[in-house]
Amino acid sequence: MKITFYGHNTLLIEVNGKNILVDPFVTGNPLVKDKINIETIKVDYILLTHAHQDHVLDAEVIAKNNNATIVSNYEIATYYQNLGITVHPMNHGGKWTFDFGEVKYVNAIHTSSFADGTYGGQPGGFVIDGGNKTIYIAGDTALTMDMKLIPMAYNIDLAILPIGDNFTMGIDDAIIASDFVACNEVLGVHYDTFGYIEIDHDRAKKKFSEKSKNLILLEITDSIEL
């Protein structure tokens, strides 16, 4: 499994011969827009954690360019289905086996609406079990006790957690979240994109290290392999 960071909460995941894009927000991200051309992104699936613009801005264009399937909650899936896009609707607690592996839609505490005010259902996160490796994508969320349910069903190899604070968990809560999901390898997301969520990278890494955890902060377009 290969994971490439496209800024904010946008990730390209390559697993079992398929490309999965999470929360595409490229053209509106000042840290990314000159580094990535969305017209060249090749994907089979797009996973959306919730409907906020900084997570779905480029979903329609990329999905139509690739004839990709959008996977999200029922309300978001219906929104894109009405735009002529292939979708797979899910809801909290449900799982489905795709051709790249198993996906479970798990709880998140946040809000969810499209930029035009359309209701975006309840936000969520994803557990992706690719067979050899399993990751947890928290999406935008507060720290929640529901995270403790995840390691009861999965052994998580990498937890992808928001760390920017203000709109989501910050560093301290993300450390607790990594305890809850029983995973000491954390990929930080949802930070630095705009002023409210700028972080001190060295301080963040030190705080994780002091708890015997590894915080990975990737440069845009850099990758890790599991």
Coordinates of N, CA and C in Angstrom, one line a residue:
M1 N 0.8 -1.2 0.0 CA 0.0 0.0 0.0 C 0.9 1.2 0.0
K2 N 0.6 2.1 -0.9 CA 1.4 3.4 -1.1 C 0.4 4.6 -0.9
I3 N 0.8 5.5 0.0 CA 0.0 6.7 0.3 C 0.8 7.9 -0.1
T4 N 0.2 8.8 -0.9 CA 0.8 10.0 -1.4 C 0.0 11.2 -0.8
F5 N 0.7 12.2 -0.3 CA 0.0 13.3 0.4 C -0.1 14.4 -0.7
Y6 N -1.4 14.9 -0.9 CA -1.7 16.0 -1.8 C -2.1 17.2 -1.1
G7 N -1.7 17.3 0.2 CA -2.1 18.5 1.0 C -3.4 18.4 1.7
H8 N -3.5 19.1 2.8 CA -4.8 19.1 3.6 C -5.2 17.7 4.0
N9 N -6.3 17.3 3.6 CA -6.8 15.9 3.9 C -6.8 15.0 2.6
T10 N -6.1 15.5 1.5 CA -6.2 14.8 0.2 C -5.1 13.8 0.1
L11 N -5.4 12.6 -0.1 CA -4.5 11.5 -0.2 C -4.8 10.6 -1.4
L12 N -3.7 10.1 -2.0 CA -3.8 9.1 -3.1 C -3.3 7.8 -2.5
I13 N -4.2 6.8 -2.5 CA -3.8 5.5 -2.0 C -3.8 4.5 -3.1
E14 N -2.7 3.8 -3.2 CA -2.5 2.8 -4.2 C -2.5 1.4 -3.5
V15 N -3.5 0.6 -3.8 CA -3.6 -0.7 -3.1 C -4.2 -1.7 -4.0
N16 N -3.6 -2.8 -4.1 CA -4.1 -4.0 -4.9 C -4.5 -3.6 -6.3
G17 N -3.6 -2.7 -6.9 CA -3.8 -2.4 -8.3 C -4.9 -1.3 -8.6
K18 N -5.4 -0.7 -7.5 CA -6.4 0.4 -7.7 C -5.9 1.7 -7.0
N19 N -6.4 2.8 -7.6 CA -6.0 4.1 -7.1 C -7.3 4.7 -6.4
I20 N -7.1 5.1 -5.1 CA -8.2 5.7 -4.4 C -7.8 7.1 -3.9
L21 N -8.6 8.1 -4.2 CA -8.4 9.4 -3.8 C -9.3 9.8 -2.7
V22 N -8.7 10.4 -1.6 CA -9.5 10.8 -0.5 C -9.6 12.3 -0.4
D23 N -10.8 12.8 -0.3 CA -11.1 14.2 0.0 C -10.4 15.2 -0.9
P24 N -10.7 15.1 -2.3 CA -9.9 16.0 -3.2 C -10.1 17.5 -3.1
F25 N -9.1 18.2 -2.5 CA -9.1 19.6 -2.4 C -7.8 20.1 -2.9
V26 N -7.7 20.4 -4.2 CA -6.4 20.8 -4.8 C -6.4 22.2 -5.3
T27 N -7.4 22.4 -6.2 CA -7.4 23.7 -6.9 C -7.7 24.9 -6.0
G28 N -8.3 24.6 -4.8 CA -8.5 25.7 -3.9 C -7.5 25.8 -2.8
N29 N -6.5 25.0 -2.8 CA -5.5 24.9 -1.7 C -4.3 25.7 -2.2
P30 N -4.0 26.9 -1.6 CA -2.8 27.7 -2.0 C -1.5 27.0 -1.9
L31 N -1.4 26.0 -1.0 CA -0.1 25.3 -0.9 C 0.1 24.2 -1.9
V32 N -1.0 23.9 -2.7 CA -0.9 22.8 -3.6 C -1.2 23.1 -5.1
K33 N -2.0 24.1 -5.3 CA -2.6 24.3 -6.6 C -1.6 24.4 -7.8
D34 N -0.3 24.9 -7.5 CA 0.7 25.0 -8.5 C 1.6 23.8 -8.7
K35 N 1.3 22.8 -7.8 CA 2.2 21.6 -7.8 C 1.5 20.3 -8.4
I36 N 0.1 20.4 -8.4 CA -0.6 19.2 -8.9 C -1.7 19.7 -9.9
N37 N -1.7 19.0 -11.0 CA -2.7 19.2 -12.0 C -3.8 18.2 -11.9
I38 N -5.0 18.6 -11.6 CA -6.0 17.6 -11.3 C -6.4 16.8 -12.6
E39 N -6.1 17.4 -13.8 CA -6.4 16.7 -15.0 C -5.6 15.5 -15.2
T40 N -4.5 15.4 -14.5 CA -3.6 14.2 -14.7 C -3.8 13.2 -13.6
I41 N -4.6 13.4 -12.7 CA -4.9 12.5 -11.6 C -5.7 11.3 -12.1
K42 N -5.2 10.1 -11.9 CA -5.9 8.9 -12.4 C -6.3 8.1 -11.2
V43 N -7.6 7.9 -11.1 CA -8.2 7.2 -9.9 C -9.3 6.3 -10.3
D44 N -9.6 5.3 -9.5 CA -10.7 4.4 -9.7 C -11.8 4.7 -8.7
Y45 N -11.5 5.2 -7.5 CA -12.5 5.5 -6.5 C -12.1 6.8 -5.8
I46 N -13.1 7.5 -5.3 CA -12.9 8.7 -4.6 C -13.7 8.6 -3.3
L47 N -13.0 8.6 -2.1 CA -13.7 8.5 -0.8 C -13.8 9.9 -0.2
L48 N -15.0 10.2 0.2 CA -15.3 11.5 0.8 C -15.8 11.4 2.2
T49 N -15.1 12.0 3.2 CA -15.4 11.9 4.6 C -16.6 12.7 4.9
H50 N -16.7 13.9 4.3 CA -17.9 14.8 4.5 C -17.9 15.8 3.4
A51 N -18.9 16.7 3.5 CA -19.2 17.5 2.3 C -18.6 18.9 2.3
H52 N -17.8 19.3 3.3 CA -17.2 20.6 3.3 C -16.3 20.8 2.1
Q53 N -16.3 22.1 1.6 CA -15.6 22.4 0.4 C -14.1 22.0 0.4
D54 N -13.5 22.1 1.5 CA -12.1 21.8 1.6 C -11.8 20.3 1.6
H55 N -12.9 19.5 1.3 CA -12.8 18.1 1.2 C -13.4 17.5 -0.1
V56 N -14.2 18.3 -0.8 CA -14.9 17.8 -2.0 C -14.7 18.7 -3.2
L57 N -14.0 19.8 -3.1 CA -14.0 20.8 -4.1 C -13.8 20.2 -5.5
D58 N -12.8 19.3 -5.7 CA -12.5 18.8 -7.0 C -13.0 17.4 -7.3
A59 N -13.9 16.9 -6.4 CA -14.5 15.6 -6.6 C -15.2 15.4 -7.9
E60 N -16.1 16.3 -8.2 CA -16.9 16.2 -9.4 C -16.0 16.1 -10.7
V61 N -15.1 17.0 -10.8 CA -14.3 17.0 -12.0 C -13.4 15.7 -12.1
I62 N -12.8 15.4 -11.0 CA -11.9 14.2 -11.1 C -12.7 12.9 -11.3
A63 N -13.9 12.8 -10.7 CA -14.7 11.6 -10.9 C -15.1 11.5 -12.3
K64 N -15.6 12.6 -12.9 CA -16.0 12.6 -14.3 C -14.9 12.3 -15.3
N65 N -13.7 12.9 -15.0 CA -12.5 12.6 -15.8 C -12.1 11.2 -15.9
N66 N -12.4 10.5 -14.8 CA -11.9 9.1 -14.6 C -13.0 8.0 -14.6
N67 N -14.3 8.5 -14.7 CA -15.4 7.6 -14.6 C -15.2 6.8 -13.2
A68 N -14.8 7.5 -12.2 CA -14.5 6.9 -10.9 C -15.8 6.8 -10.1
T69 N -15.8 5.9 -9.1 CA -16.9 5.8 -8.2 C -16.6 6.5 -6.9
I70 N -17.6 7.4 -6.5 CA -17.5 8.1 -5.3 C -18.1 7.3 -4.2
V71 N -17.4 7.1 -3.1 CA -17.9 6.3 -1.9 C -18.0 7.3 -0.8
S72 N -19.2 7.4 -0.2 CA -19.4 8.3 0.9 C -20.7 7.9 1.6
N73 N -21.2 8.8 2.5 CA -22.5 8.5 3.1 C -23.6 8.7 2.1
Y74 N -24.8 8.3 2.5 CA -25.9 8.2 1.6 C -26.2 9.6 1.0
E75 N -26.2 10.6 1.8 CA -26.6 12.0 1.3 C -25.5 12.5 0.3
I76 N -24.3 12.3 0.6 CA -23.2 12.8 -0.3 C -23.3 12.0 -1.6
A77 N -23.4 10.7 -1.5 CA -23.5 9.8 -2.7 C -24.7 10.2 -3.6
T78 N -25.8 10.5 -3.0 CA -27.0 10.9 -3.7 C -26.7 12.2 -4.5
Y79 N -26.1 13.1 -3.8 CA -25.7 14.4 -4.4 C -24.9 14.2 -5.7
Y80 N -23.9 13.4 -5.6 CA -23.1 13.2 -6.8 C -23.8 12.3 -7.9
Q81 N -24.6 11.4 -7.4 CA -25.4 10.5 -8.3 C -26.3 11.4 -9.2
N82 N -26.8 12.4 -8.6 CA -27.7 13.4 -9.3 C -26.9 14.2 -10.4
L83 N -25.6 14.2 -10.2 CA -24.7 14.8 -11.2 C -24.2 13.9 -12.3
G84 N -24.7 12.6 -12.3 CA -24.4 11.7 -13.3 C -23.1 10.8 -13.0
I85 N -22.7 10.9 -11.7 CA -21.5 10.2 -11.3 C -21.9 8.8 -10.6
T86 N -21.1 7.8 -10.9 CA -21.3 6.5 -10.3 C -20.9 6.6 -8.8
V87 N -21.8 6.1 -7.9 CA -21.5 6.2 -6.5 C -21.7 4.8 -5.8
H88 N -21.2 4.8 -4.6 CA -21.5 3.7 -3.7 C -21.8 4.3 -2.3
P89 N -23.1 4.3 -1.9 CA -23.5 4.9 -0.7 C -23.2 4.0 0.5
M90 N -22.8 4.6 1.6 CA -22.5 3.8 2.9 C -23.1 4.6 4.0
N91 N -23.1 4.0 5.2 CA -23.4 4.7 6.4 C -22.7 4.1 7.6
H92 N -22.8 4.8 8.7 CA -22.0 4.5 9.9 C -22.1 3.0 10.3
G93 N -21.0 2.4 10.5 CA -21.0 1.0 11.0 C -21.1 0.0 9.9
G94 N -21.3 0.4 8.7 CA -21.4 -0.5 7.5 C -20.1 -0.7 6.9
K95 N -19.9 -1.9 6.3 CA -18.7 -2.2 5.5 C -19.0 -2.8 4.2
W96 N -18.1 -2.8 3.3 CA -18.3 -3.3 1.9 C -16.9 -3.8 1.4
T97 N -16.9 -4.9 0.7 CA -15.7 -5.4 0.1 C -15.7 -5.0 -1.3
F98 N -14.7 -4.1 -1.6 CA -14.5 -3.6 -3.0 C -13.4 -4.5 -3.6
D99 N -13.1 -4.2 -4.9 CA -12.1 -5.0 -5.6 C -10.6 -4.7 -5.1
F100 N -10.5 -3.7 -4.2 CA -9.2 -3.4 -3.6 C -9.1 -3.8 -2.2
G101 N -10.2 -4.1 -1.5 CA -10.2 -4.5 -0.1 C -11.5 -4.0 0.6
E102 N -11.5 -4.2 1.9 CA -12.7 -3.9 2.6 C -12.7 -2.5 3.2
V103 N -13.8 -1.8 3.1 CA -13.9 -0.5 3.6 C -15.1 -0.4 4.7
K104 N -14.8 0.1 5.8 CA -15.8 0.4 6.8 C -16.0 1.8 7.1
Y105 N -17.2 2.3 7.1 CA -17.5 3.7 7.4 C -17.7 3.9 8.9
V106 N -16.9 4.7 9.5 CA -16.9 4.8 11.0 C -17.3 6.2 11.4
N107 N -17.5 6.4 12.6 CA -18.1 7.6 13.2 C -17.0 8.7 13.2
A108 N -17.5 10.0 13.0 CA -16.7 11.2 13.2 C -17.6 12.2 13.8
I109 N -17.0 13.1 14.6 CA -17.8 14.2 15.2 C -17.3 15.5 14.5
H110 N -18.2 16.1 13.7 CA -17.9 17.3 13.0 C -19.2 17.8 12.4
T111 N -19.2 18.6 11.4 CA -20.4 19.0 10.6 C -20.2 18.6 9.2
S112 N -21.3 18.8 8.4 CA -21.1 18.4 7.0 C -22.2 19.0 6.1
S113 N -21.8 20.0 5.3 CA -22.7 20.6 4.3 C -21.9 21.0 3.1
F114 N -22.6 21.0 1.9 CA -21.9 21.5 0.7 C -21.9 23.0 0.7
A115 N -21.0 23.6 -0.1 CA -20.9 25.0 -0.2 C -22.2 25.8 -0.5
D116 N -23.1 25.1 -1.3 CA -24.3 25.7 -1.6 C -25.4 25.5 -0.5
G117 N -25.0 25.0 0.6 CA -25.9 24.8 1.7 C -26.6 23.5 1.8
T118 N -26.5 22.6 0.7 CA -27.1 21.3 0.7 C -26.6 20.5 1.9
Y119 N -27.5 19.8 2.5 CA -27.1 18.9 3.6 C -26.2 17.8 3.2
G120 N -25.1 17.6 3.9 CA -24.2 16.6 3.5 C -24.2 15.3 4.4
G121 N -25.3 15.1 5.1 CA -25.3 13.9 6.0 C -24.4 14.1 7.1
Q122 N -24.2 13.0 7.8 CA -23.3 13.0 9.0 C -21.9 12.6 8.6
P123 N -20.9 13.3 9.1 CA -19.5 13.1 8.7 C -19.0 11.7 9.2
G124 N -18.0 11.2 8.6 CA -17.4 9.9 8.9 C -16.0 9.8 8.6
G125 N -15.4 8.6 8.9 CA -14.1 8.2 8.6 C -14.1 6.9 7.9
F126 N -13.0 6.4 7.5 CA -12.9 5.1 6.8 C -11.8 4.2 7.4
V127 N -12.1 3.0 7.6 CA -11.0 1.9 7.8 C -10.9 1.2 6.5
I128 N -9.7 1.1 5.9 CA -9.4 0.4 4.7 C -8.5 -0.8 5.0
D129 N -9.0 -2.0 4.8 CA -8.3 -3.2 5.0 C -7.9 -3.7 3.6
G130 N -6.6 -3.5 3.2 CA -6.2 -4.0 1.9 C -5.6 -5.4 1.9
G131 N -5.8 -6.1 3.0 CA -5.4 -7.5 3.1 C -4.1 -7.6 3.9
N132 N -3.0 -7.0 3.4 CA -1.7 -7.0 4.1 C -1.6 -5.9 5.0
K133 N -2.2 -4.7 4.8 CA -2.1 -3.5 5.6 C -3.5 -2.9 5.8
T134 N -3.7 -2.3 7.0 CA -5.0 -1.7 7.3 C -4.7 -0.3 7.8
I135 N -5.5 0.7 7.3 CA -5.3 2.1 7.7 C -6.6 2.6 8.2
Y136 N -6.5 3.6 9.1 CA -7.7 4.3 9.6 C -7.6 5.8 9.1
I137 N -8.6 6.3 8.4 CA -8.6 7.7 8.0 C -9.7 8.3 8.8
A138 N -9.3 9.2 9.7 CA -10.3 9.7 10.7 C -11.2 10.8 10.1
G139 N -10.8 11.4 9.0 CA -11.6 12.6 8.5 C -11.5 13.7 9.5
D140 N -12.3 14.7 9.3 CA -12.4 15.8 10.3 C -13.2 15.4 11.5
T141 N -12.6 15.3 12.6 CA -13.3 14.9 13.8 C -12.7 15.4 15.1
A142 N -13.5 15.5 16.1 CA -13.0 15.6 17.4 C -12.6 14.3 17.9
L143 N -11.9 14.3 19.0 CA -11.6 13.0 19.7 C -12.9 12.4 20.2
T144 N -13.1 11.1 20.0 CA -14.3 10.5 20.4 C -14.0 9.1 20.9
M145 N -14.8 8.7 21.9 CA -14.6 7.4 22.5 C -14.9 6.3 21.5
D146 N -15.7 6.6 20.4 CA -16.0 5.5 19.4 C -14.7 5.0 18.7
M147 N -13.6 5.8 18.8 CA -12.4 5.3 18.2 C -11.9 4.0 18.9
K148 N -12.3 3.8 20.1 CA -11.9 2.6 20.8 C -12.5 1.3 20.2
L149 N -13.5 1.5 19.5 CA -14.2 0.3 18.8 C -13.3 -0.2 17.7
I150 N -12.5 0.6 17.1 CA -11.8 0.2 15.9 C -10.8 -0.9 16.1
P151 N -10.0 -0.9 17.1 CA -9.0 -2.0 17.3 C -9.7 -3.3 17.8
M152 N -11.0 -3.2 18.1 CA -11.7 -4.4 18.5 C -11.9 -5.3 17.2
A153 N -11.9 -4.6 16.0 CA -12.1 -5.4 14.8 C -10.9 -5.4 13.8
Y154 N -10.0 -4.4 14.0 CA -8.9 -4.3 13.1 C -7.6 -4.0 13.8
N155 N -6.5 -4.5 13.2 CA -5.2 -4.1 13.6 C -4.7 -3.0 12.7
I156 N -4.7 -1.8 13.2 CA -4.4 -0.6 12.4 C -2.9 -0.4 12.3
D157 N -2.4 -0.4 11.0 CA -1.0 -0.2 10.7 C -0.6 1.3 10.6
L158 N -1.5 2.1 10.3 CA -1.3 3.6 10.2 C -2.6 4.3 10.5
A159 N -2.5 5.3 11.4 CA -3.7 6.1 11.7 C -3.5 7.5 11.0
I160 N -4.4 7.9 10.2 CA -4.3 9.2 9.5 C -5.2 10.1 10.2
L161 N -4.7 11.1 11.0 CA -5.4 11.9 11.9 C -5.2 13.4 11.6
P162 N -6.3 14.1 11.8 CA -6.2 15.6 11.7 C -5.5 16.1 12.9
I163 N -4.6 17.1 12.7 CA -3.8 17.6 13.9 C -3.8 19.1 13.9
G164 N -4.6 19.8 13.1 CA -4.5 21.3 13.0 C -5.2 22.0 14.1
D165 N -6.0 21.4 14.8 CA -6.8 22.0 15.9 C -7.8 23.0 15.3
N166 N -8.5 23.7 16.2 CA -9.5 24.7 15.9 C -10.8 24.1 15.3
F167 N -10.7 23.4 14.1 CA -11.8 22.8 13.4 C -11.9 21.3 13.7
T168 N -10.8 20.7 14.2 CA -10.7 19.3 14.4 C -9.9 19.0 15.7
M169 N -9.5 17.8 15.9 CA -8.5 17.5 17.0 C -7.2 18.3 16.7
G170 N -6.5 18.6 17.8 CA -5.2 19.1 17.8 C -4.2 18.0 18.1
I171 N -3.0 18.4 18.4 CA -1.9 17.5 18.6 C -2.2 16.6 19.8
D172 N -2.6 17.2 20.9 CA -2.7 16.5 22.2 C -3.9 15.4 22.1
D173 N -5.0 15.8 21.5 CA -6.1 14.9 21.3 C -5.7 13.8 20.3
A174 N -4.9 14.2 19.3 CA -4.5 13.2 18.3 C -3.6 12.1 18.9
I175 N -2.8 12.5 19.9 CA -2.0 11.5 20.6 C -2.9 10.5 21.3
I176 N -4.0 11.0 22.0 CA -4.9 10.2 22.7 C -5.7 9.3 21.7
A177 N -6.0 9.9 20.5 CA -6.7 9.1 19.5 C -5.9 7.9 19.0
S178 N -4.6 8.1 18.9 CA -3.7 7.0 18.5 C -3.7 5.9 19.6
D179 N -3.8 6.3 20.8 CA -3.9 5.3 21.9 C -5.3 4.5 21.7
F180 N -6.3 5.3 21.4 CA -7.6 4.7 21.3 C -7.7 3.6 20.2
V181 N -7.0 3.9 19.1 CA -7.0 3.0 17.9 C -5.8 2.1 17.9
A182 N -5.0 2.1 19.0 CA -3.9 1.2 19.2 C -2.9 1.2 18.1
C183 N -2.5 2.4 17.7 CA -1.6 2.6 16.6 C -0.6 3.7 16.9
N184 N 0.7 3.4 16.9 CA 1.7 4.4 17.2 C 2.3 5.1 16.0
E185 N 1.9 4.6 14.8 CA 2.3 5.3 13.6 C 1.2 6.2 13.1
V186 N 1.5 7.5 13.0 CA 0.4 8.4 12.7 C 0.9 9.3 11.5
L187 N 0.0 9.4 10.5 CA 0.2 10.4 9.4 C -0.7 11.6 9.7
G188 N 0.0 12.7 9.9 CA -0.8 14.0 10.2 C -1.4 14.6 9.0
V189 N -2.6 15.1 9.1 CA -3.3 15.7 8.0 C -4.1 16.9 8.5
H190 N -4.6 17.7 7.6 CA -5.5 18.8 8.0 C -4.7 19.8 8.9
Y191 N -3.6 20.3 8.4 CA -2.8 21.3 9.1 C -2.2 22.2 8.0
D192 N -1.8 23.5 8.4 CA -1.1 24.5 7.7 C -1.8 25.1 6.5
T193 N -2.9 24.6 6.1 CA -3.6 25.0 4.8 C -3.9 26.5 4.9
F194 N -4.4 26.9 6.1 CA -4.8 28.3 6.3 C -4.5 28.6 7.8
G195 N -4.6 29.9 8.1 CA -4.1 30.4 9.4 C -4.6 29.7 10.6
Y196 N -5.9 29.3 10.6 CA -6.4 28.7 11.8 C -5.8 27.4 12.2
I197 N -5.2 26.7 11.2 CA -4.7 25.4 11.5 C -3.2 25.2 11.2
E198 N -2.4 26.3 11.3 CA -1.0 26.2 11.2 C -0.4 25.7 12.4
I199 N 0.6 24.8 12.3 CA 1.2 24.1 13.5 C 2.7 24.3 13.5
D200 N 3.3 24.1 14.6 CA 4.8 24.0 14.7 C 5.2 22.5 14.5
H201 N 5.8 22.3 13.4 CA 6.1 20.9 13.0 C 7.0 20.2 14.1
D202 N 8.1 20.9 14.5 CA 9.0 20.3 15.4 C 8.4 20.0 16.7
R203 N 7.6 20.9 17.2 CA 6.9 20.7 18.5 C 5.9 19.6 18.4
A204 N 5.2 19.5 17.3 CA 4.3 18.4 17.1 C 5.0 17.0 17.2
K205 N 6.0 16.9 16.4 CA 6.8 15.6 16.3 C 7.4 15.3 17.7
K206 N 7.8 16.3 18.4 CA 8.4 16.1 19.7 C 7.3 15.5 20.7
K207 N 6.2 16.1 20.7 CA 5.1 15.7 21.6 C 4.7 14.2 21.3
F208 N 4.7 13.8 20.0 CA 4.4 12.4 19.7 C 5.6 11.5 20.2
S209 N 6.8 12.0 19.9 CA 7.9 11.2 20.3 C 8.0 11.0 21.8
E210 N 7.6 12.0 22.6 CA 7.6 11.8 24.0 C 6.7 10.8 24.5
K211 N 5.7 10.4 23.7 CA 4.8 9.3 24.0 C 5.1 8.0 23.3
S212 N 6.3 8.0 22.8 CA 6.8 6.8 22.0 C 6.0 6.5 20.8
K213 N 5.6 7.6 20.1 CA 4.9 7.5 18.9 C 5.6 8.2 17.8
N214 N 5.3 7.9 16.5 CA 5.9 8.5 15.4 C 4.9 9.3 14.6
L215 N 5.1 10.6 14.5 CA 4.3 11.5 13.7 C 4.9 11.7 12.4
I216 N 4.3 11.4 11.3 CA 4.8 11.6 9.9 C 4.1 12.8 9.3
L217 N 4.9 13.8 8.9 CA 4.4 14.9 8.2 C 5.1 15.0 6.9
L218 N 4.3 14.6 5.8 CA 4.8 14.5 4.5 C 4.8 15.9 3.8
E219 N 5.8 16.1 2.9 CA 5.8 17.2 2.0 C 4.8 16.9 0.9
I220 N 4.2 17.9 0.3 CA 3.2 17.7 -0.7 C 3.8 16.9 -1.9
T221 N 3.1 15.9 -2.3 CA 3.4 14.9 -3.3 C 4.4 13.8 -2.8
D222 N 4.9 13.9 -1.6 CA 5.7 12.8 -1.1 C 4.8 11.6 -0.6
S223 N 5.5 10.5 -0.5 CA 4.7 9.2 -0.3 C 5.4 8.4 0.8
I224 N 4.6 7.5 1.4 CA 5.1 6.5 2.3 C 4.5 5.1 1.8
E225 N 5.2 4.1 2.1 CA 4.7 2.7 1.7 C 4.6 1.9 2.9
L226 N 3.5 1.1 3.0 CA 3.3 0.2 4.1 C 3.5 -1.2 3.7

